[in-house]
PDB file of C-alpha atoms in Angstrom:
ATOM      1  CA  SER A   3      61.452 -32.061  14.900  1.00  0.00           C
ATOM      2  CA  GLN A   4      60.991 -28.488  13.795  1.00  0.00           C
ATOM      3  CA  THR A   5      57.613 -26.783  13.599  1.00  0.00           C
ATOM      4  CA  ILE A   6      56.478 -23.322  12.610  1.00  0.00           C
ATOM      5  CA  HIS A   7      53.379 -21.636  13.958  1.00  0.00           C
ATOM      6  CA  GLN A   8      51.739 -18.601  12.450  1.00  0.00           C
ATOM      7  CA  TRP A   9      48.699 -16.694  13.722  1.00  0.00           C
ATOM      8  CA  PRO A  10      46.069 -15.518  13.360  1.00  0.00           C
ATOM      9  CA  ALA A  11      44.946 -17.671  10.431  1.00  0.00           C
ATOM     10  CA  THR A  12      42.317 -15.161   9.320  1.00  0.00           C
ATOM     11  CA  LEU A  13      41.974 -11.475  10.001  1.00  0.00           C
ATOM     12  CA  VAL A  14      39.508  -8.810   8.865  1.00  0.00           C
ATOM     13  CA  GLN A  15      40.583  -5.292   9.683  1.00  0.00           C
ATOM     14  CA  PRO A  16      39.324  -1.791   8.793  1.00  0.00           C
ATOM     15  CA  VAL A  17      41.494   0.614   6.848  1.00  0.00           C
ATOM     16  CA  GLY A  18      43.708   2.609   9.175  1.00  0.00           C
ATOM     17  CA  SER A  19      43.797   0.004  11.927  1.00  0.00           C
ATOM     18  CA  PRO A  20      47.033  -1.570  13.202  1.00  0.00           C
ATOM     19  CA  LEU A  21      48.260  -5.054  12.344  1.00  0.00           C
ATOM     20  CA  SER A  22      50.298  -7.679  14.124  1.00  0.00           C
ATOM     21  CA  LEU A  23      50.997 -11.120  12.665  1.00  0.00           C
ATOM     22  CA  GLU A  24      53.151 -13.453  14.678  1.00  0.00           C
ATOM     23  CA  CYS A  25      55.312 -16.397  13.743  1.00  0.00           C
ATOM     24  CA  THR A  26      57.314 -18.722  15.976  1.00  0.00           C
ATOM     25  CA  VAL A  27      59.605 -21.617  15.169  1.00  0.00           C
ATOM     26  CA  GLU A  28      60.270 -24.548  17.470  1.00  0.00           C
ATOM     27  CA  GLY A  29      62.914 -27.224  17.444  1.00  0.00           C
ATOM     28  CA  THR A  30      65.778 -25.270  15.920  1.00  0.00           C
ATOM     29  CA  SER A  31      68.025 -22.380  16.841  1.00  0.00           C
ATOM     30  CA  ASN A  32      69.178 -19.313  14.922  1.00  0.00           C
ATOM     31  CA  PRO A  33      66.917 -19.880  11.923  1.00  0.00           C
ATOM     32  CA  ASN A  34      66.687 -17.493   9.011  1.00  0.00           C
ATOM     33  CA  LEU A  35      63.148 -16.066   9.053  1.00  0.00           C
ATOM     34  CA  TYR A  36      61.032 -14.637   6.251  1.00  0.00           C
ATOM     35  CA  TRP A  37      57.732 -12.860   5.639  1.00  0.00           C
ATOM     36  CA  TYR A  38      56.073 -13.196   2.238  1.00  0.00           C
ATOM     37  CA  ARG A  39      52.873 -11.840   0.742  1.00  0.00           C
ATOM     38  CA  GLN A  40      50.965 -13.708  -1.921  1.00  0.00           C
ATOM     39  CA  ALA A  41      48.299 -12.231  -4.191  1.00  0.00           C
ATOM     40  CA  ALA A  42      45.490 -14.590  -5.178  1.00  0.00           C
ATOM     41  CA  GLY A  43      46.817 -17.424  -7.336  1.00  0.00           C
ATOM     42  CA  ARG A  44      50.218 -15.832  -7.749  1.00  0.00           C
ATOM     43  CA  GLY A  45      53.812 -16.143  -6.594  1.00  0.00           C
ATOM     44  CA  LEU A  46      55.378 -15.052  -3.345  1.00  0.00           C
ATOM     45  CA  GLN A  47      56.684 -11.539  -2.802  1.00  0.00           C
ATOM     46  CA  LEU A  48      59.464 -11.358  -0.233  1.00  0.00           C
ATOM     47  CA  LEU A  49      58.727  -8.612   2.292  1.00  0.00           C
ATOM     48  CA  PHE A  50      61.316  -9.071   5.053  1.00  0.00           C
ATOM     49  CA  TYR A  51      63.975 -11.517   6.097  1.00  0.00           C
ATOM     50  CA  SER A  52      66.095 -11.859   9.200  1.00  0.00           C
ATOM     51  CA  VAL A  53      69.307 -13.742   9.889  1.00  0.00           C
ATOM     52  CA  GLY A  54      69.381 -12.974  13.599  1.00  0.00           C
ATOM     53  CA  ILE A  55      67.767 -11.160  16.523  1.00  0.00           C
ATOM     54  CA  GLY A  56      67.180  -7.517  15.687  1.00  0.00           C
ATOM     55  CA  GLN A  57      68.518  -7.966  12.142  1.00  0.00           C
ATOM     56  CA  ILE A  58      65.827  -7.165   9.588  1.00  0.00           C
ATOM     57  CA  SER A  59      66.216  -6.656   5.857  1.00  0.00           C
ATOM     58  CA  SER A  60      63.372  -5.074   3.925  1.00  0.00           C
ATOM     59  CA  GLU A  61      62.836  -6.013   0.308  1.00  0.00           C
ATOM     60  CA  VAL A  62      59.837  -3.856  -0.532  1.00  0.00           C
ATOM     61  CA  PRO A  63      59.242  -0.309   0.775  1.00  0.00           C
ATOM     62  CA  GLN A  64      55.738  -0.037   2.201  1.00  0.00           C
ATOM     63  CA  ASN A  65      53.840   0.688   5.375  1.00  0.00           C
ATOM     64  CA  LEU A  66      54.680  -2.697   6.890  1.00  0.00           C
ATOM     65  CA  SER A  67      57.487  -3.415   9.313  1.00  0.00           C
ATOM     66  CA  ALA A  68      58.993  -6.511  10.867  1.00  0.00           C
ATOM     67  CA  SER A  69      60.698  -7.253  14.145  1.00  0.00           C
ATOM     68  CA  ARG A  70      62.554 -10.181  15.642  1.00  0.00           C
ATOM     69  CA  PRO A  71      62.505  -9.754  19.393  1.00  0.00           C
ATOM     70  CA  GLN A  72      63.620 -13.327  20.091  1.00  0.00           C
ATOM     71  CA  ASP A  73      65.635 -15.896  18.171  1.00  0.00           C
ATOM     72  CA  ARG A  74      62.608 -17.868  16.983  1.00  0.00           C
ATOM     73  CA  GLN A  75      59.950 -15.165  16.869  1.00  0.00           C
ATOM     74  CA  PHE A  76      59.159 -12.982  13.871  1.00  0.00           C
ATOM     75  CA  ILE A  77      56.447 -10.330  13.868  1.00  0.00           C
ATOM     76  CA  LEU A  78      54.909  -8.444  10.951  1.00  0.00           C
ATOM     77  CA  SER A  79      53.298  -5.129  11.862  1.00  0.00           C
ATOM     78  CA  SER A  80      51.606  -2.073  10.505  1.00  0.00           C
ATOM     79  CA  LYS A  81      50.526   1.096  12.261  1.00  0.00           C
ATOM     80  CA  LYS A  82      47.815   1.905   9.694  1.00  0.00           C
ATOM     81  CA  LEU A  83      46.539  -0.653   7.217  1.00  0.00           C
ATOM     82  CA  LEU A  84      45.763   0.191   3.606  1.00  0.00           C
ATOM     83  CA  LEU A  85      43.322  -1.602   1.315  1.00  0.00           C
ATOM     84  CA  SER A  86      46.320  -2.769  -0.730  1.00  0.00           C
ATOM     85  CA  ASP A  87      47.654  -4.645   2.295  1.00  0.00           C
ATOM     86  CA  SER A  88      45.010  -7.319   1.840  1.00  0.00           C
ATOM     87  CA  GLY A  89      46.504 -10.660   0.931  1.00  0.00           C
ATOM     88  CA  PHE A  90      47.842 -13.969   2.131  1.00  0.00           C
ATOM     89  CA  TYR A  91      50.893 -13.653   4.366  1.00  0.00           C
ATOM     90  CA  LEU A  92      53.290 -16.520   4.801  1.00  0.00           C
ATOM     91  CA  CYS A  93      56.037 -16.872   7.352  1.00  0.00           C
ATOM     92  CA  ALA A  94      58.923 -19.236   6.623  1.00  0.00           C
ATOM     93  CA  TRP A  95      62.199 -20.359   8.142  1.00  0.00           C
ATOM     94  CA  SER A  96      65.335 -21.927   6.787  1.00  0.00           C
ATOM     95  CA  ARG A  97      68.742 -23.067   7.839  1.00  0.00           C
ATOM     96  CA  ASP A  98      71.762 -21.376   6.355  1.00  0.00           C
ATOM     97  CA  TRP A  99      71.747 -21.835   2.581  1.00  0.00           C
ATOM     98  CA  ARG A 100      75.133 -23.496   2.791  1.00  0.00           C
ATOM     99  CA  VAL A 101      73.505 -26.337   4.753  1.00  0.00           C
ATOM    100  CA  THR A 102      70.311 -26.752   2.786  1.00  0.00           C
ATOM    101  CA  GLY A 103      68.172 -24.526   0.590  1.00  0.00           C
ATOM    102  CA  GLU A 104      64.674 -25.553   1.554  1.00  0.00           C
ATOM    103  CA  LEU A 105      62.226 -23.110   3.153  1.00  0.00           C
ATOM    104  CA  PHE A 106      59.675 -24.382   5.663  1.00  0.00           C
ATOM    105  CA  PHE A 107      56.405 -22.505   5.637  1.00  0.00           C
ATOM    106  CA  GLY A 108      53.721 -21.738   8.154  1.00  0.00           C
ATOM    107  CA  GLU A 109      50.069 -22.192   7.291  1.00  0.00           C
ATOM    108  CA  GLY A 110      49.608 -18.542   6.410  1.00  0.00           C
ATOM    109  CA  SER A 111      47.461 -15.624   7.546  1.00  0.00           C
ATOM    110  CA  ARG A 112      44.728 -14.298   5.303  1.00  0.00           C
ATOM    111  CA  LEU A 113      44.264 -10.565   5.811  1.00  0.00           C
ATOM    112  CA  THR A 114      41.277  -8.657   4.459  1.00  0.00           C
ATOM    113  CA  VAL A 115      41.316  -4.908   4.824  1.00  0.00           C
ATOM    114  CA  LEU A 116      37.906  -3.258   4.425  1.00  0.00           C
TER     115      LEU A 116
ATOM    116  CA  GLU B 132      67.551  -6.418  -9.520  1.00  0.00           C
ATOM    117  CA  ASP B 133      67.061 -10.178  -9.196  1.00  0.00           C
ATOM    118  CA  LYS B 134      64.187 -11.517 -11.244  1.00  0.00           C
ATOM    119  CA  VAL B 135      62.402 -14.879 -11.480  1.00  0.00           C
ATOM    120  CA  VAL B 136      59.689 -15.428 -14.082  1.00  0.00           C
ATOM    121  CA  GLN B 137      57.496 -18.471 -14.525  1.00  0.00           C
ATOM    122  CA  SER B 138      55.411 -19.501 -17.504  1.00  0.00           C
ATOM    123  CA  PRO B 139      52.690 -20.117 -18.248  1.00  0.00           C
ATOM    124  CA  LEU B 140      50.807 -18.222 -15.542  1.00  0.00           C
ATOM    125  CA  SER B 141      48.026 -20.793 -15.659  1.00  0.00           C
ATOM    126  CA  LEU B 142      47.386 -24.085 -17.348  1.00  0.00           C
ATOM    127  CA  VAL B 143      44.375 -26.386 -17.644  1.00  0.00           C
ATOM    128  CA  VAL B 144      44.931 -29.987 -18.764  1.00  0.00           C
ATOM    129  CA  HIS B 145      43.121 -33.315 -18.715  1.00  0.00           C
ATOM    130  CA  GLU B 146      44.079 -36.214 -16.527  1.00  0.00           C
ATOM    131  CA  GLY B 147      46.821 -38.245 -18.129  1.00  0.00           C
ATOM    132  CA  ASP B 148      48.373 -35.327 -19.986  1.00  0.00           C
ATOM    133  CA  THR B 149      52.030 -34.376 -19.586  1.00  0.00           C
ATOM    134  CA  VAL B 150      52.842 -30.791 -18.636  1.00  0.00           C
ATOM    135  CA  THR B 151      56.002 -28.711 -18.652  1.00  0.00           C
ATOM    136  CA  LEU B 152      56.345 -25.675 -16.422  1.00  0.00           C
ATOM    137  CA  ASN B 153      59.071 -23.116 -16.999  1.00  0.00           C
ATOM    138  CA  CYS B 154      61.147 -20.920 -14.720  1.00  0.00           C
ATOM    139  CA  SER B 155      63.692 -18.379 -15.940  1.00  0.00           C
ATOM    140  CA  TYR B 156      65.872 -16.214 -13.776  1.00  0.00           C
ATOM    141  CA  GLU B 157      68.255 -13.289 -13.720  1.00  0.00           C
ATOM    142  CA  VAL B 158      70.084 -13.228 -10.417  1.00  0.00           C
ATOM    143  CA  THR B 159      73.525 -12.372  -9.212  1.00  0.00           C
ATOM    144  CA  ASN B 160      75.647 -15.210  -7.845  1.00  0.00           C
ATOM    145  CA  PHE B 161      73.297 -18.083  -8.590  1.00  0.00           C
ATOM    146  CA  ARG B 162      73.450 -20.823  -5.955  1.00  0.00           C
ATOM    147  CA  SER B 163      70.277 -22.883  -6.254  1.00  0.00           C
ATOM    148  CA  LEU B 164      66.833 -23.190  -7.785  1.00  0.00           C
ATOM    149  CA  LEU B 165      63.981 -24.772  -5.867  1.00  0.00           C
ATOM    150  CA  TRP B 166      60.521 -25.967  -6.881  1.00  0.00           C
ATOM    151  CA  TYR B 167      57.532 -25.972  -4.522  1.00  0.00           C
ATOM    152  CA  LYS B 168      53.921 -27.131  -4.768  1.00  0.00           C
ATOM    153  CA  GLN B 169      51.189 -25.110  -3.062  1.00  0.00           C
ATOM    154  CA  GLU B 170      47.784 -26.719  -2.811  1.00  0.00           C
ATOM    155  CA  LYS B 171      45.984 -24.620  -0.249  1.00  0.00           C
ATOM    156  CA  LYS B 172      48.152 -22.833   2.255  1.00  0.00           C
ATOM    157  CA  ALA B 173      51.776 -23.755   2.958  1.00  0.00           C
ATOM    158  CA  PRO B 174      53.997 -24.494  -0.065  1.00  0.00           C
ATOM    159  CA  THR B 175      55.731 -27.854   0.114  1.00  0.00           C
ATOM    160  CA  PHE B 176      59.206 -28.551  -1.201  1.00  0.00           C
ATOM    161  CA  LEU B 177      59.666 -30.619  -4.363  1.00  0.00           C
ATOM    162  CA  PHE B 178      63.232 -30.281  -5.674  1.00  0.00           C
ATOM    163  CA  MET B 179      66.421 -28.306  -5.295  1.00  0.00           C
ATOM    164  CA  LEU B 180      68.793 -27.947  -8.246  1.00  0.00           C
ATOM    165  CA  THR B 181      72.328 -26.635  -8.071  1.00  0.00           C
ATOM    166  CA  SER B 182      75.410 -26.582 -10.246  1.00  0.00           C
ATOM    167  CA  SER B 183      76.285 -30.012  -8.889  1.00  0.00           C
ATOM    168  CA  GLY B 184      72.799 -31.435  -9.262  1.00  0.00           C
ATOM    169  CA  ILE B 185      71.073 -30.243 -12.407  1.00  0.00           C
ATOM    170  CA  GLU B 186      68.506 -33.014 -12.750  1.00  0.00           C
ATOM    171  CA  LYS B 187      66.105 -34.454 -10.185  1.00  0.00           C
ATOM    172  CA  LYS B 188      63.291 -36.989 -10.444  1.00  0.00           C
ATOM    173  CA  SER B 189      60.644 -38.255  -8.081  1.00  0.00           C
ATOM    174  CA  GLY B 190      57.914 -40.483  -9.402  1.00  0.00           C
ATOM    175  CA  ARG B 191      56.003 -38.646 -12.131  1.00  0.00           C
ATOM    176  CA  LEU B 192      57.794 -35.356 -11.443  1.00  0.00           C
ATOM    177  CA  SER B 193      61.167 -34.381 -12.806  1.00  0.00           C
ATOM    178  CA  SER B 194      63.137 -31.179 -13.118  1.00  0.00           C
ATOM    179  CA  ILE B 195      66.154 -29.981 -15.059  1.00  0.00           C
ATOM    180  CA  LEU B 196      68.335 -26.924 -14.588  1.00  0.00           C
ATOM    181  CA  ASP B 197      69.885 -25.244 -17.631  1.00  0.00           C
ATOM    182  CA  LYS B 198      72.547 -22.879 -16.300  1.00  0.00           C
ATOM    183  CA  LYS B 199      73.474 -21.750 -19.769  1.00  0.00           C
ATOM    184  CA  GLU B 200      69.912 -20.647 -20.542  1.00  0.00           C
ATOM    185  CA  LEU B 201      69.314 -19.501 -16.937  1.00  0.00           C
ATOM    186  CA  SER B 202      66.179 -21.568 -16.702  1.00  0.00           C
ATOM    187  CA  SER B 203      64.596 -24.702 -15.332  1.00  0.00           C
ATOM    188  CA  ILE B 204      61.667 -26.885 -16.294  1.00  0.00           C
ATOM    189  CA  LEU B 205      59.383 -28.998 -14.145  1.00  0.00           C
ATOM    190  CA  ASN B 206      57.776 -31.926 -15.937  1.00  0.00           C
ATOM    191  CA  ILE B 207      54.752 -33.802 -14.682  1.00  0.00           C
ATOM    192  CA  THR B 208      53.790 -36.941 -16.586  1.00  0.00           C
ATOM    193  CA  ALA B 209      50.437 -38.765 -16.444  1.00  0.00           C
ATOM    194  CA  THR B 210      48.858 -35.877 -14.535  1.00  0.00           C
ATOM    195  CA  GLN B 211      46.250 -36.562 -11.869  1.00  0.00           C
ATOM    196  CA  THR B 212      43.655 -34.285 -10.270  1.00  0.00           C
ATOM    197  CA  GLY B 213      45.835 -34.245  -7.164  1.00  0.00           C
ATOM    198  CA  ASP B 214      48.486 -32.408  -9.162  1.00  0.00           C
ATOM    199  CA  SER B 215      46.217 -29.354  -9.306  1.00  0.00           C
ATOM    200  CA  ALA B 216      48.091 -26.634  -7.435  1.00  0.00           C
ATOM    201  CA  ILE B 217      50.231 -23.552  -7.801  1.00  0.00           C
ATOM    202  CA  TYR B 218      53.818 -24.465  -8.660  1.00  0.00           C
ATOM    203  CA  LEU B 219      56.434 -22.048  -7.401  1.00  0.00           C
ATOM    204  CA  CYS B 220      60.026 -21.623  -8.444  1.00  0.00           C
ATOM    205  CA  ALA B 221      62.552 -19.941  -6.132  1.00  0.00           C
ATOM    206  CA  VAL B 222      66.132 -18.918  -6.811  1.00  0.00           C
ATOM    207  CA  ASN B 223      68.897 -18.486  -4.238  1.00  0.00           C
ATOM    208  CA  GLN B 224      66.662 -19.861  -1.559  1.00  0.00           C
ATOM    209  CA  PHE B 225      64.150 -17.110  -1.151  1.00  0.00           C
ATOM    210  CA  TYR B 226      63.410 -15.178  -4.371  1.00  0.00           C
ATOM    211  CA  PHE B 227      60.196 -16.590  -5.793  1.00  0.00           C
ATOM    212  CA  GLY B 228      58.726 -16.378  -9.253  1.00  0.00           C
ATOM    213  CA  THR B 229      55.248 -15.491 -10.367  1.00  0.00           C
ATOM    214  CA  GLY B 230      53.907 -19.032  -9.973  1.00  0.00           C
ATOM    215  CA  THR B 231      52.050 -21.327 -12.393  1.00  0.00           C
ATOM    216  CA  SER B 232      48.520 -22.371 -11.538  1.00  0.00           C
ATOM    217  CA  LEU B 233      47.878 -25.893 -12.814  1.00  0.00           C
ATOM    218  CA  THR B 234      44.369 -27.344 -13.011  1.00  0.00           C
ATOM    219  CA  VAL B 235      43.929 -30.993 -13.946  1.00  0.00           C
ATOM    220  CA  ILE B 236      40.441 -31.906 -15.151  1.00  0.00           C
ATOM    221  CA  PRO B 237      39.176 -35.482 -14.668  1.00  0.00           C
TER     222      PRO B 237
END
């Protein structure tokens, strides 16, 4: 069966510090991978998605970046965090939409920038 | 630009009430609309609606897709406190709406 792991679960960082959130998927190959941010009690904002190694599409211009160094690994990074980067970050994976549409989510990472 | 809007943003009801949540969309090349429930952390999948499957039902939950009106509704009958959650609508697999926060009071 497929599983998705996301860490760290909670992170408190000072403004201007770097960020690295990691996500790995097990039990499947060549997944589509996604990073979302969620404001408190609100919907999900798509930040990045990837259909393959080294292939990253950015949906929202900002000081965050994403990388996919391996087939089932997706990393969200920042060189210098802003207060506005605080939020709940969710990683997700899916199969090709022509197979099935469902996204499978990790447990999320709550980032507080002080 | 693709757009997905949900209404209402939040809703408070009493146990036993019936609720209707709305999702409207403006996207190019519509393929599917999905509903998720998010209680604490990871959203969980409820339904997927497509041109070939415009109505789904599971227990007290049901959903209908109206391709003419570019919208969908999620109905929950005989609500329970366990239905309290954020309900998310997504179009074309990964474009999510604003979410509806549902609170069911005992």
